[in-house]
Amino acid sequence: MAFKEHLKRIVDNADGAIAAVVMGFDGIAIESYDRPAAAEAGLDTATMGIELAGLFGQVRNVINNVDSGTFKEISISTDKILAVARIMNGEYFVAVVLRADGNFGKARYLLRVVTPALEQEF
């Protein structure tokens, strides 16, 4: 199964999910999947992914500097969206973006279940 099918599985099965991406910490997207609702909401997932990669890289550095364990997951909540990302390895993460009223718990569950399959694609 290719990256896009895994991302589609996450987006299609988490209520309110509108996009998912596999991206490197360098800001280069490996693959993404967007519902039409992403464009309708004015969400530029490519730009958001690049910005998140920079933020996640900084968080990873903080965690490493304070020796608080392995960076596994991060979430961001605004009045418009929820975003949650799971770190796949030292170089890549997978993130899903939901509407603010989306099913955050289901998205986290799907990320946890699908991430090992995505890792195998590398």
Coordinates of C-alpha atoms in Angstrom, one line a residue:
M1 CA 0.0 0.0 0.0
A2 CA 1.4 3.4 -0.9
F3 CA 1.7 6.5 1.3
K4 CA -1.4 8.1 -0.2
E5 CA -3.7 5.2 0.7
H6 CA -2.5 5.2 4.3
L7 CA -3.1 9.0 4.5
K8 CA -6.6 8.5 2.9
R9 CA -7.4 5.9 5.5
I10 CA -6.7 8.3 8.3
V11 CA -8.6 11.2 6.7
D12 CA -11.6 9.2 5.6
N13 CA -12.0 7.5 9.0
A14 CA -11.6 10.4 11.4
D15 CA -14.7 12.6 11.6
G16 CA -13.8 16.2 10.6
A17 CA -10.4 15.3 9.2
I18 CA -9.6 17.3 6.1
A19 CA -5.9 16.6 5.3
A20 CA -2.9 14.4 6.1
V21 CA 0.7 14.6 5.2
V22 CA 4.0 12.6 5.5
M23 CA 6.7 15.1 5.7
G24 CA 10.4 15.4 6.6
F25 CA 11.7 17.7 9.3
D26 CA 13.3 19.5 6.5
G27 CA 9.9 20.7 5.3
I28 CA 9.8 18.5 2.2
A29 CA 6.5 16.6 1.8
I30 CA 6.7 13.0 0.8
E31 CA 3.0 12.6 0.2
S32 CA -0.2 14.3 1.1
Y33 CA -4.0 13.7 0.9
D34 CA -6.5 16.5 1.1
R35 CA -10.3 16.5 1.0
P36 CA -12.0 19.2 -1.0
A37 CA -12.9 20.7 2.4
A38 CA -9.3 21.7 2.9
A39 CA -9.3 24.1 -0.1
E40 CA -12.8 25.3 0.7
A41 CA -11.6 26.2 4.2
G42 CA -8.7 28.1 2.6
L43 CA -6.2 25.7 4.2
D44 CA -2.9 25.6 2.3
T45 CA -1.7 22.2 3.6
A46 CA 1.7 22.5 1.8
T47 CA 2.5 25.8 3.6
M48 CA 1.1 24.6 6.9
G49 CA 3.3 21.4 6.6
I50 CA 6.4 23.4 6.0
E51 CA 5.7 25.6 9.0
L52 CA 4.9 22.7 11.2
A53 CA 8.1 21.0 10.2
G54 CA 10.1 24.0 11.4
L55 CA 8.1 24.0 14.7
F56 CA 8.4 20.3 15.2
G57 CA 12.2 20.5 14.6
Q58 CA 12.5 23.1 17.4
V59 CA 10.4 21.0 19.8
R60 CA 12.5 18.0 19.0
N61 CA 15.7 20.1 19.8
V62 CA 14.2 21.2 23.1
I63 CA 13.3 17.7 24.1
N64 CA 16.8 16.5 23.2
N65 CA 18.4 19.4 25.1
V66 CA 16.5 18.6 28.3
D67 CA 16.9 14.9 27.9
S68 CA 13.2 14.2 28.5
G69 CA 12.8 11.1 26.3
T70 CA 11.9 10.5 22.7
F71 CA 9.6 12.9 20.9
K72 CA 6.5 10.9 19.8
E73 CA 3.5 13.2 19.3
I74 CA 2.4 16.8 19.2
S75 CA -0.9 18.6 18.8
I76 CA -2.0 22.1 18.0
S77 CA -5.5 23.5 18.6
T78 CA -7.0 26.7 17.3
D79 CA -10.5 28.0 16.9
K80 CA -10.5 26.7 13.3
I81 CA -8.4 23.6 13.3
L82 CA -6.9 20.8 15.2
A83 CA -3.6 19.3 14.0
V84 CA -1.9 16.3 15.5
A85 CA 1.4 14.8 14.3
R86 CA 3.2 11.6 15.2
I87 CA 6.9 11.3 14.7
M88 CA 7.9 8.3 12.5
N89 CA 11.6 8.4 13.0
G90 CA 14.4 10.9 13.3
E91 CA 13.6 12.4 9.9
Y92 CA 9.9 12.2 9.2
F93 CA 6.5 12.7 10.7
V94 CA 2.9 12.2 9.7
A95 CA 0.3 14.9 10.5
V96 CA -3.5 15.1 10.2
V97 CA -5.5 18.3 10.2
L98 CA -9.1 18.4 11.4
R99 CA -11.9 20.9 11.7
A100 CA -12.0 22.3 15.2
D101 CA -15.0 20.1 15.9
G102 CA -13.3 17.0 14.5
N103 CA -12.8 13.7 16.3
F104 CA -9.3 14.3 17.8
G105 CA -9.2 11.0 19.7
K106 CA -10.0 9.0 16.6
A107 CA -7.3 10.9 14.6
R108 CA -4.7 10.1 17.3
Y109 CA -5.7 6.5 17.3
L110 CA -5.5 6.2 13.5
L111 CA -2.1 7.9 13.5
R112 CA -0.8 5.4 16.1
V113 CA -2.2 2.5 14.1
V114 CA -1.1 3.7 10.6
T115 CA 2.3 5.1 11.5
P116 CA 4.1 1.7 11.6
A117 CA 2.7 0.8 8.1
L118 CA 3.9 4.2 6.8
E119 CA 7.4 3.5 8.3
Q120 CA 7.5 0.2 6.4
E121 CA 7.0 2.1 3.1
F122 CA 10.4 3.7 3.6

